[in-house]
C-alpha positions in Angstrom: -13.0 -13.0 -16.5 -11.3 -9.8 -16.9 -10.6 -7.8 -20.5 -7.1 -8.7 -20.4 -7.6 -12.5 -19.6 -10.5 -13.0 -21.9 -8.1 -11.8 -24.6 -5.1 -14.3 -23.3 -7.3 -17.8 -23.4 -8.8 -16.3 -26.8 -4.9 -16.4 -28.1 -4.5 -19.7 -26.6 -7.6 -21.0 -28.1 -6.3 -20.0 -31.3 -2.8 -21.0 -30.8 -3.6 -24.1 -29.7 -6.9 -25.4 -31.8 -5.8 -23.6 -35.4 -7.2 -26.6 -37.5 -10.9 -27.4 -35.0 -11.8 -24.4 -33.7 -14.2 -24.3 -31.2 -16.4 -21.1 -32.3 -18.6 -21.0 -29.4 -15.8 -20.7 -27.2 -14.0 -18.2 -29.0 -17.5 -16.3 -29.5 -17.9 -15.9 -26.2 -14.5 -15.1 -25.0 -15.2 -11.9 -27.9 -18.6 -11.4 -25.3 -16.2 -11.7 -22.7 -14.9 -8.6 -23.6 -18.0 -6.4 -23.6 -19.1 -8.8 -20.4 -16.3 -9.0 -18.0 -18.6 -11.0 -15.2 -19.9 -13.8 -18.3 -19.1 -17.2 -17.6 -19.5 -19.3 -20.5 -20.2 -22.8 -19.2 -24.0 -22.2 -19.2 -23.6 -21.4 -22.6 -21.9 -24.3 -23.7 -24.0 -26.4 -21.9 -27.1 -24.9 -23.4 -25.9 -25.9 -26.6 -25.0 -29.1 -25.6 -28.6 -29.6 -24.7 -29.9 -28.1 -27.8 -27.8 -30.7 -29.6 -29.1 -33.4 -27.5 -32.7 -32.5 -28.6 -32.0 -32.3 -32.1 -30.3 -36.1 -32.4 -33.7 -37.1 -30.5 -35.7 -35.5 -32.8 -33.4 -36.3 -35.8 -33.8 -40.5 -34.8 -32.5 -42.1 -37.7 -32.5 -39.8 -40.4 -29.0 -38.8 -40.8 -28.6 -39.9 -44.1 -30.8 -37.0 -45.4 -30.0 -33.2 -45.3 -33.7 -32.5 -45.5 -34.2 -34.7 -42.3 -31.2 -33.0 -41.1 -32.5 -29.0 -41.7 -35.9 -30.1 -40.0 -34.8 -31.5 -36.8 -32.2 -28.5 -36.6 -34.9 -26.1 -37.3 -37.2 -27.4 -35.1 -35.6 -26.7 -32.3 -33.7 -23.9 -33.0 -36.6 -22.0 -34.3 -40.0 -24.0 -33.7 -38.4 -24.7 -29.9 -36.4 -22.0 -28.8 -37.4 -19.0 -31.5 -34.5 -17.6 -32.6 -35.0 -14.8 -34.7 -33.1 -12.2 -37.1 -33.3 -9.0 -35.6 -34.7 -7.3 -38.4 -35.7 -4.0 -36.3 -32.5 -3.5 -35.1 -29.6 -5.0 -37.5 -26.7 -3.2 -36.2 -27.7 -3.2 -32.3 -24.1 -4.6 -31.2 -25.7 -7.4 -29.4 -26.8 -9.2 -32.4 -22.9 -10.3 -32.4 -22.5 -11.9 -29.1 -23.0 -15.1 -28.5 -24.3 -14.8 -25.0 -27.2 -12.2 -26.2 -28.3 -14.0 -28.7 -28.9 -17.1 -27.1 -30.4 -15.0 -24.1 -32.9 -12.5 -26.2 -32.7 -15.4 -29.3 -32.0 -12.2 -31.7 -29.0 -12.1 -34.2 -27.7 -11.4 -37.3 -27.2 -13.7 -40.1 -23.2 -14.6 -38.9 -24.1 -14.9 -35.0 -27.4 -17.4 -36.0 -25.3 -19.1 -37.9 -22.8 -19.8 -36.0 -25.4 -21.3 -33.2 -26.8 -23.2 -36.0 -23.2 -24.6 -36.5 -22.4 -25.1 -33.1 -25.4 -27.3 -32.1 -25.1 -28.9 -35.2 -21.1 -29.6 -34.2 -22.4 -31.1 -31.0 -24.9 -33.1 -32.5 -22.0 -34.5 -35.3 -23.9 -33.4 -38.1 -22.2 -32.6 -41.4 -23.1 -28.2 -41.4 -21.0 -25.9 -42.7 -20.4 -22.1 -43.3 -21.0 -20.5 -46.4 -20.1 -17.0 -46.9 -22.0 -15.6 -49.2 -21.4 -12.0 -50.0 -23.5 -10.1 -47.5 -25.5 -12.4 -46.2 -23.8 -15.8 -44.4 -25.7 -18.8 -44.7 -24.9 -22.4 -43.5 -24.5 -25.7 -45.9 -26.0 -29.5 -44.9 -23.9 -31.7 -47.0 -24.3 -35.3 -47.9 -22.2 -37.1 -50.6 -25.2 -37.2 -52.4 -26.2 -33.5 -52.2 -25.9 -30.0 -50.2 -28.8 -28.2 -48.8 -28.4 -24.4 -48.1 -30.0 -23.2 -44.8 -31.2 -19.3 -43.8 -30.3 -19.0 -40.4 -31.3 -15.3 -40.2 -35.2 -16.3 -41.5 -35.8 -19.2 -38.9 -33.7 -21.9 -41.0 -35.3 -21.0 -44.8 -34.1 -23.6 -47.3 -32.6 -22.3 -50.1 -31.7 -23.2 -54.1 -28.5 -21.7 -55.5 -31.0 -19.8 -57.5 -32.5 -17.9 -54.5 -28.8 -17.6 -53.1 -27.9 -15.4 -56.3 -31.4 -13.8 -55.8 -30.0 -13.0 -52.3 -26.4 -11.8 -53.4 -28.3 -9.8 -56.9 -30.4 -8.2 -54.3 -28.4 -7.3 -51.2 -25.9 -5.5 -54.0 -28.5 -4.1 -56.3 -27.4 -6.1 -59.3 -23.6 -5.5 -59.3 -22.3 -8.5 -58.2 -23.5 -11.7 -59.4 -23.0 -15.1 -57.3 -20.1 -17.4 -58.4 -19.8 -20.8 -57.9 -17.2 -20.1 -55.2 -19.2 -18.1 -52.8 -21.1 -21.9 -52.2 -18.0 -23.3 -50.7 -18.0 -24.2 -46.9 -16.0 -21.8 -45.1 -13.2 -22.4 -41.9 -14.7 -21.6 -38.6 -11.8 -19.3 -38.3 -13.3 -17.6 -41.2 -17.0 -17.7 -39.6 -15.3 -16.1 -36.5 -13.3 -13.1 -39.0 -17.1 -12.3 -40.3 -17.8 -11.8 -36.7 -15.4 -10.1 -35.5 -15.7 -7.9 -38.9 -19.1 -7.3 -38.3 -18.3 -5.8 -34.6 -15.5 -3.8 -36.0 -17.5 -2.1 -38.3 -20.2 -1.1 -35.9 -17.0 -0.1 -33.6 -15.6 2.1 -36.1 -18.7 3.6 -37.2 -20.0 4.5 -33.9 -16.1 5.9 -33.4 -16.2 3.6 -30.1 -12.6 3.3 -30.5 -11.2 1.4 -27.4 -13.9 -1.3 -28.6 -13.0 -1.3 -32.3 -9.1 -1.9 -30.9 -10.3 -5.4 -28.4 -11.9 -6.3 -32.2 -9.0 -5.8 -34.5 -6.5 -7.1 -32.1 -8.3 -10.8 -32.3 -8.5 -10.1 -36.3 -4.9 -9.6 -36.6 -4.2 -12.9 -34.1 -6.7 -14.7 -36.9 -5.1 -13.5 -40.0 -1.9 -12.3 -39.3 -1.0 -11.2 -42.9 -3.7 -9.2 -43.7 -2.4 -6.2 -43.9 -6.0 -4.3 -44.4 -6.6 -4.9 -40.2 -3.2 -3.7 -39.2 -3.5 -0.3 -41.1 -7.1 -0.1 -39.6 -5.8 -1.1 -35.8 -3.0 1.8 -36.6 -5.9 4.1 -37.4 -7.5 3.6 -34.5 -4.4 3.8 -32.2 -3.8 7.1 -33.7 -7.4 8.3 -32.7 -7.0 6.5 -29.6 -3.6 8.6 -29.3 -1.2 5.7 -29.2 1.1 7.5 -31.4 3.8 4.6 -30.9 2.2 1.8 -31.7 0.1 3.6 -34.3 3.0 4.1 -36.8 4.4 0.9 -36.2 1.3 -0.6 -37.8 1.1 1.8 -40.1 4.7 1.1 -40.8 4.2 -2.4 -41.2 1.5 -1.8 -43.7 3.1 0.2 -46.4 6.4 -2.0 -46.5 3.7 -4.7 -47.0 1.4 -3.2 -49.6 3.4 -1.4 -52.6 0.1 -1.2 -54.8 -2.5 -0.5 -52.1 -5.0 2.2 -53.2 -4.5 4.3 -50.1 -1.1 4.2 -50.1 -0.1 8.1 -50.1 -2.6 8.9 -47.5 -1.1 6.5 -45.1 2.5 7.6 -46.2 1.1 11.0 -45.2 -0.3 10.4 -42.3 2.7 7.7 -41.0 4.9 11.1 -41.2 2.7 13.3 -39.1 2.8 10.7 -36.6 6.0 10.3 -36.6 6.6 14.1 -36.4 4.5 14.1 -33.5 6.5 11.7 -31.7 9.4 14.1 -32.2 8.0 17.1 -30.9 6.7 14.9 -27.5 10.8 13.6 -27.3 
């Protein structure tokens, strides 16, 4: 699948499947991107098969999340070794789907989301939960929820040691609230992603990239205003002068508080004097 088609079926996915996402198919169509020749289907089979193996393994134990981590774990990690890529964090690989199940290395979003996927397959109750700075997954029972590391082979965790992670990862300065426990959309697991890729993008000023990345976050959350002045930024770099200060545009009649607002003002004008001088 070509660039351009990849991004067509991942608007249709979207359009058409806003309220069950699948995330492994829209994961993929983001490798798709990156990897014009990838076909997915062995992929999704894959995890179909890892699914199978965990309900074997699972038996009769679905009442309990405990029971439910274990059989998840154990083939996910014990089985098949996923990993956190610890050496290299912020190798863009860690976010696709495809290299991750291939060289079972990730980060905490992209394990997760294979975590969440098999267990999907496998109709067991998993979900997202977005910690700051460190995504986790959720097994939750009326009775209770277990919280689940992906990143360090499928760690159990307390809320305790969830506010140790938070306290840690920010040095002290943000504490956890009971809200950052809450499951999380899969469209809101796929935004981390794509977040996470955009940042690398940005930083690495691999701007043709960062723009494939920030055109699916703006198709995901069309009204936050943030991604539009940051796909404008990098259509200027990119020298799309155009469509630049229409999303720079669209930000500032959109955001009459934002911090930033004068340097964008400033910068929307130089634009737009440089479309002038070019006729």
């Amino acid at each position: 699948m070509n660039p351009a088609g990849s991004r067509q079926e991942f608007a249709r996915l979207i359009r058409l499947n806003a309220d069950r996402l699948d995330l492994a198919r829209a994961a993929l169509l983001v490798a798709a991107e990156e990897y014009p020749l990838l076909d997915p289907r062995p992929y999704l089979d894959r995890l179909d098969k890892w699914a199978y193996r965990v309900v074997e393994t699972l038996g009769g134990g679905r009442g309990d999340p405990l029971a439910t981590v274990a059989a998840l774990n154990h083939v996910l990690f014990d089985e098949e070794r996923l990993r956190g890529n610890i050496k290299d964090y912020y190798d863009p690989r860690n976010s696709f789907v495809n290299e991750v199940m291939d060289r079972r290395l990730g980060i905490p979003i992209s394990l997760s989301l294979v975590y969440l996927e098999v267990a999907r397959r496998a109709d067991l109750p998993v979900a997202g939960v977005g910690l700051p700075g460190h995504f986790i997954v959720g097994v939750k029972t009326p009775a209770r929820t277990v919280f689940v590391d992906p990143f360090h082979e499928g760690a159990v965790l307390t809320e305790k040691d969830c506010a140790g992670r938070v306290a840690k990862i920010f040095g002290g300065r943000m504490a956890l609230r009971p809200e950052h426990l809450e499951p999380v959309s899969p469209q809101s697991v796929l935004v981390r992603l794509l977040n996470n890729l955009k940042n690398i993008y940005v930083e690495s000023r691999s701007h043709a990239k960062a723009h494939a990345v920030i055109d699916k976050l703006v198709l995901l959350t069309p009204d936050d205003w943030a991604i539009v002045r940051d796909r404008g930024l990098v259509r200027f770099n990119m020298k799309q002068f155009k469509s630049a200060l229409a999303d720079l545009e669209s930000y500032l009649n959109n955001t009459a508080e934002a911090p930033d607002r004068s340097a964008i003002l400033k910068l929307s004008k130089s634009i737009a004097r440089t479309i002038e001088k070019k006729g």
